[in-house]
Structure formats: C-alpha cells, structure tokens
Amino acid sequence: MIEEFEKTIQDRHQAAMQWKEANQKKVFGYLCCLTPETILHAADVLPVRIFGSPEKLQVADEHLVPYGCRYAASCLDLAARGVYDYLDGVVIPNSCDLISKLEYWWKELVPRKGPTLAGVELCPYVLYIAYPEKRTGRKVLDYYKHELREFKQALERGLRREITDEDLSRAIAVYNEHYQLMGQLKELRKRSPLPISGSEAWQIEYASQLMPKEQHNRLLKGQLDQLSQGTKAASGVRIFLSASATDVVNARLYQIIEKAGGQVVSEDISCHTSYYGNTIQTNGDPLTAIAQHSLEIDCPRSTETCSPATYPYPTSRWDRTRSRLEGYNAQGAIFYIINYCECRAIEYPYLRDKIREELDIPVLLLQGDYSLEGLEQVRGRIEAFVEMIGG
Amino acid sequence: MDHIIAGIDIGSATSKVVILREGGIVASSLIRTGADSADTAHRAMAMALKEIGLGLADLHYIVATGYGRIIVPFAHEIITEIACHAKGTHFVFPHVRTILDMGGQDCKAIRIDERGLHTSFAMNDKCAAGTGRFLEAMARALDLSIQELGPLSLQASESVAVSSMCAVFAKSEVTAMARRGIPQSTILAGLHEAIAERVHGLLKRVGIEPEFAISGGIAKNVGVVRKLEERLGLKAHIAPEPQIMGALGAALFAAERG
C-alpha cells in the first residue's frame, strides 16, 4: 500500500500538526460522517476525523457511565488528555445519543474561552450540528439547509472570513472527485479475483479522513491505475462487514478475518465514508446541494418517514445493504456491534432476517467492547464462520 | 503399517485426545488443562499413546482443536472446535441436527446438516453462566464435588429461584440460601433450572431440531440435562463419553486429510 497512507495512519496527529505548521492554516476535528466536511474545506480548514485508541481510559471514565459506548469515551479521553490539543475547532453532530452529548463533556474537559456577546460565544471551539432524526419528509431539507447556514455562519465568525458560494463550489469539486475515486475502488472490489485486500482498502478509506482530500485524490488515482492492471490478487471467502466504530481498534477485525481465510469485499461500517453513495449536485445553490447530499447518508443512526407501502420498516437501509452484498458476491455477512451501540443493535434483527431470507447468505453476529482483547475473543467464531462457508 | 491418526482438543478446563486406527477409536485420554497448554498437549497425547504402546512418531496426522489449539506443538492442522464438535457428534449420532456443547469456559449451540457440517452457531458472550466453571464455583460454595451436583439435584421435590446468573453474584446468593437452611438439593435444582433457561435462549438463536445432542462436560450432569429436556420437551442424545466429541471430530478430520 502507498507509504503516505500508512505514514498518516501510523502518526495521524504528527501529520496534522505538520500540515498546520507548513500551511499556516486551521485544523478542525469532527465526529461522525454526518459532518459536512465540504463547508470546512471551503473555509480553508483541514477537517480530520476524531478517532479513539486501544489505550485504557484515563480521564473520561470519571465522567461517563460505564454502560456507554467505549469508542465515544475513548475519543473524549484522548481529548481530555491533550492528544487533540492541536485542533482549532471541533464539530459534533447529534449522531447517536452519546456522541451528541459529547458537546458538553468536550467543553468541560477541554475548556477554551472565547469572546462572548450577550452570553453567546462568538467563536465557539465546539460546534454542534442538529441533524434530523428522520432524514426524509416535506420540511426536512428546508430545516437542514437552515441548520447548515447557521453552522457556516458560526465558522465565518470564528475564522473571521466569509465562505462564498465559489468557495463551496470549489470544495464540492474536490469532494466529488473523492467520491468518484472511492466509487471506482468499490467497483474494483467487486472483481474476482479480488485485486486488493480488505485491510488495504480500509487503509485507503481511513487515510481519506485524516489527510487533505486533494492529496488523497492524487495518491488514490495512482493506486487505482495499479489495481486496475490486476497484477496482484487477494484470496479468501468473500465477506460483507457491518461494524460499529471501525477505527484503528476495531479494524483489527480485517486482519482476523484475513487470517481466518476470508476477505472483506464490502462494508457498512461506522468511521467510513461508504455512506456517501452519490456526488453532490453542482447546479444550483451549493449549500442546498450539500444539505441534500448529507441527507442521503444511510447511516444506521437515522431513520426515514415510512409510507404505507414500506410500513412498518423504512426500506432504504435494507436496499443499500442489499447493494453492498449482491454486487460484491459476498458469501457471508459479519455484524460486529460494540456494546451499547443501539443504532446498529436496533436494526440488526431486521437486516439479518432480510439477508438470510432474500439472499440466502449466512450471517454472524459478534458483540464487542471496543478493545483489542475483546476482538481476540471473537477470533474463534470468525474462524468457524469462514470454515463453515468455505466447506 | 496401519493408518493411525489423532485429534486433540485443548479446552479451557480439560484436554482430550482421541486416536483412531482404521476408522475405530483405539485410545483416548482426558486430563485437566494446566497453565502450560503445550505441556498439557504433550501429557494428554502421551497418556493416550501409552494405552496402545505407540509413540508420537507413529501418528500419521494430527488435528488440534479447542481453545488452546494454536499452541499444540505437534499438530499438522488446526480446526475450530465448532466444526469438530459437529463432526464428532455427527459420527456418533448421524441423525442429530442441533448440538449443545457445554464446556468449561463457553457454551455453543450448533446447527449441522446431514453431512455433519455446521450451518449456524451461537455462543455465550463473556459470561460463565451455563459453563463448567460456573458449576465448579457453585460446587465449591456448597462444599460438594462436581460429580455430586446432578444426582443430588434430582432428589429435590421443589426448586428455588436463583436470580443471578453471574458466577460471582450467584455464589453469594447460593451461600446465603445454604445459610438460611434451604436444602442443597433444592438450591441445585434452582441452579440447574436457571442454566437450562439460559442455554435455551442460546439454542433458540440457531433453531432447535427434534434430534438434539448435548456434548461437553456438563452433559455428564444429569440435573442440567433433565431440566433442559423438560424445558425443550425433547430427549437429548448423549454419547457415552460426551467430553471427547471435539477430539473425536478432530480425529475424523485428520482421517480425511492425513
């Protein structure tokens, strides 16, 4: 895999600090794919995703209940310990219950005083985005456009610069190229033999959330050229992976699956950009296009308005899951749900039954606690599952 | 020279070896798993080989399974215990389609097809309830041997509800019941009922077929087996030595691949 991807992943904090120093620009951290990165990019900010680490909690467990998502707790813990001190701002959308409340804890554990006017922060360090719970419906787009406009205005105040429509259009062009290139990578992973291993594809995906998109696009183009020539192949039972919080900790799953004789060919994982199916529209108002694109994210955190035809379940999650399985000739589906990840736990029985009944593909459910030790405990089950499919 | 092959199952509590010669079991062993899995593997294998006066070099192929399978120094191949329990049980009871393996550290519900291959499985998660370790802790709390639990529980005319299935809390609860003068048989009947309820949930995750078998050390506890049979309304198939089903499956794989 390309050295720059690996280097960025290995020391992501150093890479971001070096970029900041070299470019004399701001770096913002964000949680969750619901964050409109394009608006940050348009403001000349480098958006980097906040992830956790395998280290034990040192500070956050004094503040959080033990029965909460350990991934969110790990992100907060790193911030409280100063690991994310180089960030000039933090964007927190209301993705799940715990992450939405990180807004308060972040402010408490990483206090930064800024100017206020009539009790209102003029340049908030922590920016909150209220993404709609149901992402479809008559008034949703209007609401979310308004929310993003306020987010943009808060950024403009904080950065003391205007974000023009031209800035937004320029950012949209860069991100659209990114979505198209990632789409090409997904297409390559449909091939048999597989031209790239699951763990290598994860590295590309992961690095895209840590480095400037222009740099990532350039590196990925070169990589795609090599991969399309099909000089190397990864073999194994073809696996679809659906997983919570697949950052450097839970990404160990890829290695465990590969060691067991499997290969992840497609995924529906948190900490991933695969929810972006389409490009952002380039005709019309750019902020409306960004809002529209954002509302198309099929993250399990959201739901949608049910019509009498789709009652009682919304269909988009299943439709997208089906497309992640069928086109890739997946032979098995692994769901790895970390404890207290209610977003994935709630939809799991429905998706499991649909996969089994409509596609006749075996499904394995694994539960974890966002630790490397916890992943080792599921190794045997993954081996048995791959063995079962491989015959 | 005869084709002699072996399967070894290094479990968390016990280690088992089965040696096959021309398709028939000629030797087996069962010992406690020590702190050093490699040493345990050597001792278990040596014990089985001694029965037939052979040495390690006489074995053509060895398959290792179980929790400690990756540290068996002399294994030619490793296969998961789920596949091996399926294979071993299918060999003894070819018509069985649902298996409950209740081992020292975990419980597994396994669905198998007519070839003895596993088609679905579910395991308990990070919890000792329903495992050998759990019953060992309860036996200690009641000052009984593990072998006494099953027969004693059958003497009970009633059972008492055990509210906690956490090994630590259940031990406190059982001790408190004993202090209150509740007969040991009644307490054990309650414990076995609670285990049966828990593993029933595990079995439901894979689907319960009428032809159903129990393997693993807890299959020797008549109290648990009876409670489970009552709950399921089914008669369980249990091999004469249910603890060696995994090692038998491993040996059968060795016979195919060696």
XYZ file of C-alpha atoms in Angstrom:
649
model
C 0.000 0.000 0.000
C 1.102 3.552 -0.597
C 3.586 4.685 2.013
C 1.861 8.036 2.586
C -1.396 6.352 3.596
C 0.405 4.144 6.090
C 2.509 7.005 7.426
C -0.548 9.181 8.014
C -2.407 6.376 9.776
C 0.561 5.482 11.969
C 1.074 9.015 13.218
C -2.011 10.920 12.345
C -1.512 13.617 14.982
C 2.019 14.413 13.843
C 0.830 14.530 10.220
C -1.939 17.024 11.043
C 0.397 19.213 13.107
C 2.979 19.254 10.334
C 0.329 20.244 7.792
C -0.848 23.036 10.070
C 2.678 24.329 10.540
C 3.599 24.102 6.873
C 0.378 25.709 5.590
C -0.352 28.080 8.470
C -3.993 27.062 8.327
C -6.547 25.675 10.779
C -7.271 22.024 11.521
C -10.727 21.030 12.794
C -11.672 17.677 14.246
C -15.077 16.130 13.662
C -17.078 13.149 14.824
C -19.264 11.132 12.505
C -19.880 11.080 8.752
C -22.817 13.492 9.198
C -20.373 16.408 9.470
C -20.449 18.469 6.241
C -16.710 18.381 5.556
C -17.173 20.414 2.380
C -18.095 23.546 4.347
C -14.925 23.196 6.436
C -12.884 22.639 3.300
C -14.455 25.719 1.704
C -13.235 27.719 4.701
C -9.658 26.541 4.016
C -9.753 24.309 7.059
C -8.364 20.752 7.117
C -11.096 18.504 8.544
C -9.710 15.423 10.314
C -11.888 12.811 11.876
C -11.624 12.200 15.612
C -10.992 8.553 16.445
C -10.256 6.603 19.610
C -7.332 4.399 20.543
C -6.723 0.991 22.128
C -5.336 2.630 25.284
C -7.280 2.253 28.527
C -9.423 5.205 29.591
C -7.584 7.540 31.942
C -9.870 10.549 32.391
C -13.217 10.057 30.658
C -14.407 7.170 32.831
C -14.689 9.583 35.766
C -17.318 11.483 33.814
C -19.148 8.859 31.764
C -21.323 5.995 32.879
C -19.719 2.553 32.422
C -22.661 1.400 30.304
C -21.924 3.689 27.386
C -20.126 3.343 24.057
C -16.391 2.880 24.723
C -15.476 4.294 21.336
C -17.054 7.669 22.121
C -15.484 7.509 25.586
C -12.059 6.828 24.050
C -12.362 9.848 21.730
C -13.228 12.073 24.698
C -10.467 10.557 26.804
C -7.813 11.373 24.208
C -9.116 14.946 24.026
C -9.113 15.315 27.817
C -5.511 14.080 27.880
C -4.462 16.741 25.384
C -3.881 14.438 22.413
C -6.202 16.581 20.253
C -4.931 19.921 21.552
C -3.706 20.905 18.078
C -7.300 21.136 16.851
C -8.581 24.662 16.294
C -12.204 23.572 16.430
C -14.352 20.505 16.937
C -17.575 19.650 15.095
C -20.005 17.356 16.892
C -23.214 16.306 15.154
C -26.026 14.617 17.064
C -25.195 11.263 15.524
C -26.043 8.928 18.419
C -27.110 9.638 21.994
C -23.629 9.573 23.470
C -21.830 11.458 20.708
C -24.444 14.202 20.727
C -23.770 14.711 24.452
C -20.018 14.849 23.866
C -20.602 18.517 23.062
C -20.987 19.233 26.783
C -18.254 16.935 28.025
C -15.819 18.228 25.430
C -16.409 21.775 26.590
C -15.980 20.698 30.205
C -12.839 18.618 29.755
C -11.195 20.708 27.033
C -12.161 24.241 28.066
C -11.270 27.084 25.716
C -12.538 30.542 26.447
C -13.507 32.736 23.514
C -15.186 36.147 23.185
C -18.900 36.319 24.012
C -21.646 38.784 23.250
C -24.763 38.833 25.407
C -23.828 35.381 26.734
C -23.376 33.892 23.265
C -19.995 32.556 22.181
C -18.850 34.443 19.118
C -16.207 31.948 18.026
C -17.175 28.614 19.552
C -14.468 25.983 19.799
C -17.081 23.209 19.786
C -19.658 23.454 17.008
C -22.822 21.391 17.208
C -24.939 20.271 14.250
C -28.509 19.080 14.787
C -29.042 16.567 12.004
C -32.688 15.478 11.647
C -33.695 12.159 13.183
C -35.791 11.353 10.126
C -33.898 12.303 7.013
C -36.906 12.327 4.688
C -40.096 14.328 4.770
C -41.522 17.520 3.406
C -39.782 20.045 5.641
C -36.517 18.246 6.280
C -34.428 19.830 3.534
C -35.532 23.349 4.482
C -34.743 22.656 8.120
C -31.314 21.211 7.404
C -30.352 23.979 4.978
C -31.103 26.421 7.768
C -29.029 24.380 10.222
C -26.057 24.282 7.828
C -26.369 28.001 7.153
C -26.050 28.649 10.880
C -23.088 26.289 11.024
C -21.445 28.162 8.152
C -22.090 31.497 9.860
C -20.583 30.243 13.125
C -17.500 29.156 11.192
C -17.295 32.531 9.449
C -17.446 34.318 12.801
C -14.832 32.063 14.324
C -12.456 32.207 11.370
C -13.214 35.870 10.609
C -13.722 35.176 6.927
C -16.577 34.812 4.526
C -17.311 31.447 2.940
C -18.594 32.316 -0.509
C -20.591 30.191 -2.938
C -17.424 29.991 -5.032
C -15.546 28.575 -2.043
C -18.290 25.991 -1.551
C -18.330 25.055 -5.253
C -14.554 24.625 -5.229
C -14.799 22.307 -2.210
C -17.662 20.373 -3.808
C -15.492 19.728 -6.889
C -12.698 18.270 -4.720
C -15.105 16.098 -2.724
C -16.971 14.932 -5.820
C -13.673 13.741 -7.258
C -13.081 11.904 -3.990
C -16.496 10.198 -4.097
C -15.929 9.173 -7.715
C -12.495 7.713 -6.971
C -13.801 5.841 -3.922
C -16.612 4.572 -6.144
C -14.011 3.212 -8.564
C -12.276 1.445 -5.686
C -15.592 -0.158 -4.697
C -16.114 -1.320 -8.281
C -12.672 -2.954 -8.279
C -13.585 -4.824 -5.097
C -16.465 -6.470 -6.962
C -13.931 -8.326 -9.097
C -12.887 -11.897 -8.645
C -10.027 -12.456 -8.036
C -10.033 -9.553 -5.667
C -7.363 -7.003 -6.680
C -6.996 -5.547 -3.180
C -7.318 -6.999 0.303
C -9.972 -5.729 2.677
C -7.401 -4.337 5.089
C -5.647 -2.383 2.314
C -8.979 -0.932 1.181
C -9.688 0.050 4.786
C -6.335 1.863 4.950
C -7.241 3.926 1.887
C -10.630 4.727 3.370
C -9.246 5.550 6.795
C -6.465 7.775 5.465
C -9.021 9.771 3.463
C -10.414 11.061 6.734
C -7.038 12.195 8.025
C -5.276 13.861 5.106
C -6.150 16.692 2.715
C -8.596 15.416 0.130
C -6.549 16.815 -2.779
C -3.513 14.790 -1.649
C -5.635 11.699 -1.081
C -7.258 12.021 -4.505
C -3.852 12.250 -6.170
C -2.492 9.189 -4.345
C -5.654 7.193 -4.902
C -5.633 7.864 -8.640
C -2.175 6.312 -8.901
C -3.260 3.399 -6.742
C -6.373 2.757 -8.844
C -4.278 2.676 -12.017
C -2.095 -0.033 -10.491
C -5.016 -2.024 -9.123
C -6.955 -1.987 -12.384
C -3.997 -3.664 -14.085
C -4.712 -6.621 -11.790
C -1.128 -7.612 -11.066
C -1.916 -8.972 -7.609
C -4.842 -10.764 -6.062
C -6.189 -11.309 -2.558
C -7.994 -14.572 -1.992
C -10.497 -15.787 0.574
C -14.153 -16.265 1.390
C -15.896 -13.027 0.373
C -17.268 -11.251 3.430
C -19.552 -8.248 3.907
C -18.687 -6.464 7.151
C -21.109 -4.304 9.096
C -19.475 -2.844 12.180
C -19.586 -0.093 14.765
C -16.670 2.306 15.176
C -14.198 0.708 12.780
C -11.196 2.848 13.556
C -7.672 1.620 14.382
C -9.022 -0.524 17.223
C -11.830 -2.418 15.551
C -10.002 -2.524 12.208
C -8.142 -5.483 13.725
C -11.258 -7.332 12.519
C -9.934 -7.147 8.955
C -6.728 -8.912 9.949
C -8.601 -11.548 11.949
C -10.929 -12.225 9.015
C -7.990 -12.461 6.606
C -6.046 -14.764 8.918
C -9.129 -16.997 9.113
C -9.217 -17.283 5.317
C -11.721 -14.553 4.494
C -11.569 -11.206 2.712
C -13.811 -8.220 3.358
C -15.116 -7.124 -0.049
C -17.640 -4.535 1.043
C -18.753 -2.899 4.214
C -21.263 -0.804 6.094
C -19.073 0.466 8.889
C -19.001 3.492 11.119
C -15.845 5.611 10.708
C -16.106 5.121 6.994
C -17.228 7.258 4.104
C -19.088 4.495 2.285
C -22.390 6.101 3.170
C -21.776 8.688 0.509
C -23.318 6.969 -2.455
C -23.550 9.851 -4.904
C -21.793 13.035 -5.784
C -23.001 16.471 -4.714
C -25.100 18.313 -7.286
C -23.195 21.111 -8.960
C -26.077 23.094 -10.436
C -27.973 25.431 -8.157
C -27.303 26.699 -4.664
C -24.209 24.907 -3.263
C -25.395 24.911 0.353
C -28.699 23.312 -0.676
C -26.762 20.698 -2.637
C -24.551 19.940 0.391
C -27.625 19.611 2.629
C -29.334 17.360 0.098
C -26.248 15.159 -0.219
C -25.875 14.945 3.533
C -29.489 13.825 3.889
C -28.779 10.897 1.555
C -26.320 9.340 4.033
C -27.808 5.974 5.041
C -26.029 5.772 8.399
C -27.945 3.468 10.808
C -28.256 6.388 13.204
C -31.063 7.917 11.138
C -34.409 6.704 10.024
C -36.865 7.922 7.440
C -40.533 8.615 7.030
C -42.416 5.432 6.269
C -45.021 5.412 3.573
C -47.954 2.962 3.684
C -46.064 0.968 1.039
C -42.987 0.479 3.196
C -44.724 0.095 6.553
C -43.606 -0.903 9.141
C -39.910 -0.578 8.286
C -38.114 2.051 6.264
C -36.589 0.355 3.252
C -33.504 2.387 2.435
C -31.202 0.644 4.927
C -32.106 -2.729 3.502
C -31.918 -1.500 -0.111
C -28.416 -0.148 0.469
C -27.343 -3.216 2.441
C -28.549 -5.447 -0.374
C -26.492 -3.464 -2.886
C -23.432 -3.885 -0.639
C -23.895 -7.643 -0.708
C -25.175 -8.593 -4.136
C -22.844 -6.736 -6.424
C -19.849 -7.978 -4.488
C -20.759 -11.677 -4.497
C -20.475 -11.721 -0.721
C -20.670 -15.269 0.654
C -21.141 -14.304 4.290
C -22.104 -11.287 6.379
C -20.451 -10.416 9.676
C -22.085 -7.894 12.004
C -19.782 -6.606 14.731
C -21.760 -4.459 17.142
C -20.000 -2.886 20.079
C -21.786 -2.790 23.409
C -24.352 -0.010 23.780
C -24.305 0.813 20.057
C -28.072 0.980 19.899
C -28.102 2.363 16.341
C -26.774 -0.904 14.937
C -28.309 -3.202 17.540
C -31.841 -1.976 16.817
C -31.698 -2.585 13.073
C -29.712 -5.844 13.265
C -32.587 -8.395 13.537
C -34.359 -6.842 10.555
C -31.249 -6.787 8.353
C -30.227 -10.306 9.466
C -33.609 -11.764 8.510
C -33.638 -9.959 5.153
C -30.116 -11.173 4.307
C -30.966 -14.751 5.202
C -34.404 -14.842 3.590
C -33.838 -12.842 0.429
C -30.183 -13.584 -0.324
C -29.656 -16.893 1.476
C -26.346 -15.662 2.874
C -25.209 -16.792 6.352
C -24.920 -14.078 8.993
C -22.659 -13.987 12.032
C -23.320 -11.611 14.920
C -20.399 -10.626 17.118
C -20.527 -8.350 20.107
C -17.532 -6.450 21.350
C -16.395 -3.838 23.779
C -14.045 -1.713 21.643
C -10.873 -3.401 22.843
C -8.196 -5.491 21.156
C -8.686 -8.156 23.848
C -12.406 -8.302 23.044
C -11.586 -8.827 19.372
C -9.296 -11.725 20.207
C -12.229 -13.381 21.949
C -14.259 -13.425 18.731
C -11.403 -14.799 16.615
C -12.594 -18.407 17.063
C -16.107 -17.540 15.908
C -14.819 -15.817 12.810
C -12.663 -18.851 12.034
C -15.655 -21.170 12.471
C -17.823 -18.920 10.278
C -15.277 -18.769 7.437
C -14.726 -22.512 7.805
C -18.499 -23.043 7.549
C -18.757 -21.102 4.285
C -15.520 -22.441 2.834
C -16.668 -26.022 3.476
C 1.597 -50.079 8.530
C -1.833 -49.139 9.908
C -3.169 -45.664 9.292
C -3.135 -44.167 12.787
C -4.303 -40.606 13.280
C -5.276 -38.435 16.259
C -7.397 -35.494 17.306
C -6.535 -33.327 20.295
C -8.898 -30.856 21.941
C -7.231 -28.405 24.321
C -10.180 -26.959 26.214
C -10.077 -24.290 28.899
C -10.760 -26.815 31.676
C -9.842 -30.219 30.248
C -7.777 -31.559 27.356
C -8.791 -34.605 25.377
C -7.149 -36.902 22.840
C -8.758 -39.489 20.556
C -6.653 -41.884 18.474
C -8.233 -43.685 15.515
C -6.898 -46.735 13.743
C -8.682 -47.846 10.582
C -11.715 -45.750 11.482
C -12.175 -47.049 15.020
C -11.296 -45.449 18.376
C -8.332 -47.313 19.833
C -7.326 -44.927 22.606
C -8.372 -41.717 24.324
C -7.333 -39.554 27.243
C -8.799 -36.754 29.314
C -6.767 -34.592 31.708
C -7.094 -31.168 33.348
C -5.634 -28.366 31.255
C -2.642 -26.920 33.057
C -1.163 -23.443 32.880
C 1.140 -24.526 30.048
C -1.006 -25.642 27.090
C 1.931 -27.108 25.139
C 2.906 -29.249 28.116
C -0.733 -30.288 28.606
C -0.917 -31.313 24.942
C 2.182 -33.496 25.317
C 0.872 -35.124 28.503
C -2.610 -35.819 27.095
C -1.158 -37.297 23.908
C 1.421 -39.368 25.799
C -1.323 -40.809 28.017
C -3.426 -41.906 25.031
C -0.414 -43.298 23.131
C 0.649 -45.278 26.200
C -2.662 -47.181 26.089
C -1.676 -48.701 22.761
C 2.085 -48.759 23.245
C 2.869 -46.295 20.471
C 4.830 -43.054 20.192
C 4.135 -39.670 18.593
C 6.121 -40.661 15.502
C 3.627 -43.474 14.819
C 0.819 -40.981 14.187
C 0.315 -40.079 10.534
C -1.704 -36.916 11.015
C -2.850 -34.869 13.998
C -5.583 -32.221 14.050
C -5.809 -29.860 17.033
C -8.933 -28.065 18.159
C -10.260 -26.221 21.200
C -9.386 -23.027 22.976
C -5.643 -23.856 23.031
C -5.435 -25.368 19.526
C -2.875 -22.930 18.200
C -0.298 -23.909 20.804
C -0.255 -27.641 20.161
C 3.348 -28.088 19.027
C 2.893 -31.336 17.106
C -0.386 -30.628 15.246
C -0.394 -30.772 11.449
C -3.555 -28.697 11.188
C -5.912 -26.732 13.407
C -9.693 -26.661 13.064
C -12.221 -24.791 15.196
C -13.996 -26.625 17.993
C -17.370 -25.788 16.435
C -16.529 -27.775 13.297
C -15.003 -30.583 15.377
C -17.952 -30.930 17.772
C -20.254 -31.024 14.751
C -18.125 -33.701 13.106
C -17.702 -35.836 16.240
C -21.352 -35.708 17.245
C -22.462 -36.479 13.687
C -20.239 -39.567 13.708
C -21.920 -40.901 16.864
C -25.472 -39.648 16.131
C -25.798 -39.162 12.350
C -29.436 -38.053 12.596
C -28.756 -35.208 15.085
C -29.183 -31.669 13.694
C -28.855 -29.464 16.811
C -25.943 -29.728 19.242
C -25.424 -28.032 22.553
C -21.806 -28.158 23.665
C -21.437 -27.124 27.291
C -17.759 -26.824 28.046
C -15.560 -25.448 30.774
C -15.473 -21.895 29.503
C -18.255 -21.472 26.982
C -21.499 -22.836 25.649
C -22.152 -23.348 21.960
C -25.380 -24.054 20.149
C -24.611 -25.573 16.740
C -26.878 -26.467 13.837
C -25.498 -29.111 11.475
C -26.566 -30.561 8.156
C -26.842 -34.156 7.012
C -23.087 -34.213 6.274
C -22.159 -33.116 9.791
C -21.087 -29.644 8.681
C -22.084 -26.684 10.830
C -24.545 -24.351 9.165
C -25.121 -21.946 12.044
C -23.861 -21.441 15.589
C -24.179 -19.169 18.609
C -22.045 -18.838 21.710
C -22.414 -17.238 25.114
C -20.652 -13.910 25.402
C -18.022 -13.330 28.061
C -20.143 -14.908 30.739
C -19.548 -18.030 32.766
C -23.270 -18.857 33.195
C -24.019 -22.302 31.859
C -20.391 -23.370 31.798
C -18.320 -25.845 33.751
C -16.527 -23.028 35.558
C -19.871 -21.752 36.838
C -20.868 -25.141 38.222
C -17.418 -25.654 39.741
C -17.828 -22.358 41.614
C -21.289 -23.398 42.849
C -19.994 -26.808 43.937
C -17.271 -25.106 45.952
C -19.811 -22.751 47.539
C -21.869 -25.778 48.660
C -18.823 -27.849 49.599
C -19.697 -30.569 47.096
C -17.780 -32.296 44.337
C -18.766 -31.516 40.735
C -19.888 -35.133 40.284
C -22.388 -34.872 43.158
C -24.350 -31.941 41.716
C -26.503 -33.783 39.185
C -27.672 -36.763 41.265
C -28.232 -34.606 44.362
C -30.404 -32.114 42.484
C -32.703 -34.934 41.341
C -33.632 -35.611 44.980
C -35.282 -32.191 45.242
C -39.059 -32.073 45.384
C -39.028 -28.371 44.573
C -36.567 -25.789 43.303
C -35.709 -22.303 44.440
C -35.348 -19.344 42.075
C -31.744 -18.229 41.580
C -31.965 -14.656 40.415
C -28.360 -14.075 39.372
C -26.503 -15.984 36.699
C -23.287 -14.012 37.219
C -20.824 -16.514 38.694
C -19.731 -14.076 41.384
C -23.209 -12.959 42.498
C -24.719 -16.441 42.162
C -22.060 -17.790 44.519
C -23.059 -15.219 47.161
C -26.736 -15.989 46.600
C -26.182 -19.743 46.910
C -24.117 -19.321 50.073
C -26.871 -17.135 51.600
C -29.524 -19.747 50.715
C -27.489 -22.517 52.326
C -27.178 -20.393 55.481
C -30.953 -19.939 55.533
C -31.256 -23.727 55.682
C -32.541 -24.363 52.173
C -31.578 -27.951 51.271
C -28.656 -28.318 48.877
C -30.785 -30.380 46.504
C -33.355 -27.570 46.244
C -30.667 -24.967 45.580
C -29.069 -27.163 42.929
C -32.412 -27.761 41.257
C -32.827 -23.977 41.052
C -29.324 -23.509 39.652
C -29.860 -26.167 37.014
C -33.202 -24.643 36.088
C -31.547 -21.248 35.635
C -28.795 -22.740 33.446
C -31.388 -24.578 31.353
C -33.289 -21.327 30.846
C -30.158 -19.529 29.720
C -28.931 -22.154 27.261
C -32.475 -22.483 25.915
C -32.138 -18.869 24.750
C -28.850 -19.753 23.061
C -30.424 -22.747 21.308
C -33.313 -20.630 20.064
C -30.796 -18.424 18.247
C -29.846 -21.301 15.945
C -33.184 -23.131 15.936
C -33.943 -26.372 17.786
C -34.488 -29.543 15.784
C -36.094 -32.584 17.487
C -32.914 -34.652 17.093
C -30.760 -32.898 19.579
C -27.494 -33.823 21.348
C -25.513 -32.462 24.265
C -21.742 -32.705 24.428
C -19.095 -31.337 26.772
C -18.504 -31.893 30.464
C -21.897 -30.591 31.603
C -23.599 -33.324 29.580
C -22.482 -35.555 32.466
C -24.597 -33.521 34.906
C -27.902 -35.359 34.909
C -29.575 -32.466 36.741
C -28.899 -29.914 33.986
C -29.754 -32.420 31.264
C -33.092 -33.292 32.895
C -34.072 -29.622 33.333
C -33.172 -28.867 29.744
C -35.084 -31.871 28.426
C -38.158 -30.819 30.416
C -37.909 -27.286 29.086
C -37.447 -28.374 25.469
C -39.797 -31.320 25.600
C -37.080 -33.363 23.892
C -34.883 -36.290 24.797
C -31.204 -35.393 24.430
C -28.724 -37.751 22.789
C -25.602 -38.012 24.911
C -22.550 -40.049 23.928
C -21.037 -42.461 26.479
C -18.122 -40.005 26.880
C -19.562 -36.603 25.820
C -16.363 -34.714 26.687
C -14.347 -36.238 23.842
C -16.703 -35.274 20.982
C -14.447 -32.387 19.928
C -11.310 -34.545 19.946
C -13.195 -37.252 18.054
C -14.249 -34.714 15.416
C -10.647 -33.519 15.129
C -9.500 -37.135 14.674
C -12.133 -37.674 11.977
C -10.886 -34.579 10.149
C -7.357 -35.967 10.491
C -8.529 -39.233 8.924
C -9.891 -37.330 5.918
C -6.918 -35.046 5.448
C -3.945 -37.059 6.621
